[in-house]
XYZ file of C-alpha atoms in Angstrom:
188
model
C -11.783 53.897 -0.866
C -12.499 56.549 -3.476
C -9.796 58.842 -2.075
C -6.357 57.321 -2.347
C -3.180 59.046 -1.238
C -0.307 57.086 -2.654
C 3.348 57.336 -1.676
C 5.975 55.461 -3.616
C 9.490 55.589 -2.198
C 12.511 55.835 -4.493
C 13.247 52.419 -5.908
C 9.933 51.196 -4.526
C 7.314 49.202 -6.349
C 3.837 49.924 -7.427
C 2.159 52.184 -4.857
C -1.283 52.355 -6.441
C -3.627 49.669 -7.646
C -3.865 48.909 -11.334
C -7.500 49.436 -12.293
C -9.530 46.305 -12.776
C -11.221 46.340 -16.150
C -13.685 43.919 -17.631
C -14.009 43.503 -21.362
C -17.363 43.814 -23.043
C -18.283 44.415 -26.689
C -19.181 48.028 -25.899
C -16.249 48.763 -23.589
C -13.169 46.587 -24.178
C -10.447 46.360 -21.549
C -7.083 47.977 -22.101
C -4.880 45.067 -23.075
C -1.508 46.836 -22.891
C 0.713 45.694 -20.035
C 3.596 47.971 -19.073
C 7.117 46.502 -19.102
C 8.187 48.481 -16.045
C 6.531 50.581 -13.382
C 8.088 53.981 -12.728
C 7.610 55.222 -9.146
C 5.861 58.557 -8.713
C 5.912 61.222 -6.009
C 3.042 61.447 -3.535
C -0.210 61.709 -5.468
C -3.800 62.457 -4.574
C -6.124 60.220 -6.598
C -9.792 61.169 -6.778
C -12.228 58.914 -8.549
C -15.808 59.729 -9.417
C -17.148 58.137 -6.202
C -15.208 60.524 -3.932
C -17.171 63.111 -1.940
C -14.965 65.846 -3.462
C -16.363 64.943 -6.889
C -19.900 65.782 -7.986
C -22.017 65.500 -11.104
C -24.983 67.492 -12.337
C -27.193 66.529 -15.249
C -27.555 63.065 -16.774
C -24.671 60.772 -15.733
C -24.771 56.985 -15.440
C -22.563 54.999 -13.047
C -20.882 51.948 -14.547
C -19.304 49.475 -12.130
C -17.475 47.067 -14.433
C -14.406 49.094 -15.413
C -12.481 52.280 -14.756
C -10.008 53.285 -12.079
C -10.987 51.461 -8.900
C -13.566 49.437 -10.847
C -16.072 52.166 -11.682
C -16.690 55.258 -13.797
C -19.488 57.642 -14.731
C -20.515 58.432 -18.287
C -22.807 60.887 -20.058
C -23.999 60.880 -23.669
C -23.060 63.712 -26.017
C -25.106 66.789 -25.229
C -25.220 70.519 -24.739
C -22.849 70.781 -21.770
C -25.500 70.535 -19.048
C -23.996 67.265 -17.735
C -21.016 68.464 -15.673
C -18.553 66.451 -13.555
C -16.416 68.421 -11.086
C -13.775 67.542 -8.478
C -12.808 70.356 -6.079
C -9.899 70.399 -3.631
C -9.646 73.101 -0.971
C -7.023 71.869 1.516
C -3.926 71.857 -0.704
C -0.809 73.724 0.410
C 0.361 76.579 -1.786
C 2.341 75.435 -4.808
C 2.211 74.097 -8.347
C 0.058 71.035 -9.052
C 0.093 68.740 -12.071
C -3.453 67.520 -12.782
C -3.974 64.378 -14.891
C -7.043 62.332 -15.829
C -7.689 58.734 -16.796
C -10.516 56.995 -18.661
C -11.278 53.774 -20.505
C -10.996 54.442 -24.254
C -13.458 53.184 -26.870
C -14.629 54.167 -30.361
C -17.957 55.473 -28.980
C -16.240 58.051 -26.737
C -15.943 61.753 -27.492
C -12.879 62.933 -29.371
C -13.457 66.472 -28.074
C -14.313 66.139 -24.365
C -14.060 69.676 -22.949
C -12.260 70.182 -19.650
C -11.144 73.134 -17.599
C -9.034 73.636 -14.494
C -10.057 76.499 -12.228
C -8.761 78.233 -9.119
C -11.486 79.867 -7.032
C -13.818 79.625 -10.031
C -11.451 81.373 -12.463
C -10.382 79.264 -15.458
C -6.602 78.800 -15.491
C -6.462 76.314 -18.368
C -8.944 74.574 -20.634
C -8.935 72.284 -23.610
C -10.258 69.061 -25.076
C -9.268 65.441 -24.600
C -9.774 62.562 -27.018
C -11.380 59.771 -25.015
C -11.431 57.458 -28.056
C -7.726 56.810 -27.396
C -5.973 55.771 -24.224
C -4.233 58.410 -22.079
C -0.600 58.829 -23.140
C 1.333 58.916 -19.854
C 2.130 55.793 -17.805
C 2.542 56.286 -14.052
C 2.527 53.462 -11.493
C 0.972 51.094 -14.030
C -1.962 53.411 -14.826
C -2.505 55.465 -18.000
C -2.982 59.193 -17.275
C -3.290 62.241 -19.522
C -1.771 65.473 -18.237
C -4.330 68.288 -18.283
C -2.066 71.032 -16.960
C 0.030 72.413 -14.122
C -1.756 74.965 -11.959
C -0.327 77.325 -9.298
C -2.418 77.918 -6.207
C -2.020 79.993 -3.065
C -2.941 78.895 0.433
C -6.713 78.742 0.880
C -7.571 78.642 -2.816
C -9.820 75.956 -4.329
C -8.495 73.937 -7.273
C -11.217 72.336 -9.399
C -11.270 70.144 -12.503
C -14.419 70.039 -14.622
C -15.607 68.279 -17.741
C -18.908 68.469 -19.589
C -20.870 66.540 -22.209
C -20.653 69.333 -24.815
C -18.959 66.732 -26.987
C -19.380 64.435 -30.004
C -19.651 61.111 -28.133
C -19.861 59.542 -24.678
C -17.930 61.476 -22.008
C -16.179 59.482 -19.272
C -15.655 60.854 -15.752
C -13.286 58.403 -14.084
C -10.323 59.563 -11.971
C -7.960 62.488 -11.446
C -4.351 62.415 -10.252
C -3.041 65.552 -8.518
C 0.683 65.855 -7.741
C 2.526 68.818 -6.260
C 5.516 69.642 -8.453
C 8.470 71.989 -8.111
C 8.297 75.249 -10.033
C 9.471 74.454 -13.536
C 7.647 71.094 -13.650
C 9.926 68.722 -11.707
C 8.520 66.221 -9.217
C 8.462 67.642 -5.748
C 6.709 67.798 -2.437
C 3.812 65.776 -1.087
C 0.305 67.129 -1.502
């Protein structure tokens, strides 16, 4: 169940599961409960256990929290621990890519990510995994990484590395096809 395609109809309820999180001293659960759930367009959700996602280097699987109940993490390092999710069967269009993670004080505040199309970097930056993602969609916290345009047959990939100042979390990605100009649009 690592690949979830979620469709929420207009006026519908929650189309995707809220991640189950267990509190521990090292990794507390997110205690915020949303007041309302806003339906989203069709979304492709990839978590770290999906066959489209791979890791190289030193990653540890943790099965007590994260989207779908699990996540992978790597200690701060030199960037040799890399987590990548690649999608090759998307129709041509613009795609909003978002990520989620479980925040904690021991996480990196400068987790490097990049979004590529056929191996060419289209956008890159850093995310602060000490704080929770800022966007709420279908009861899950996501952080928008960027909107990427692809043509038919191109491969869209999201990558993060441990070239950071704390633990790096590889949890889940949300990919949604949007209309040009950023509005919600067609199914993936």
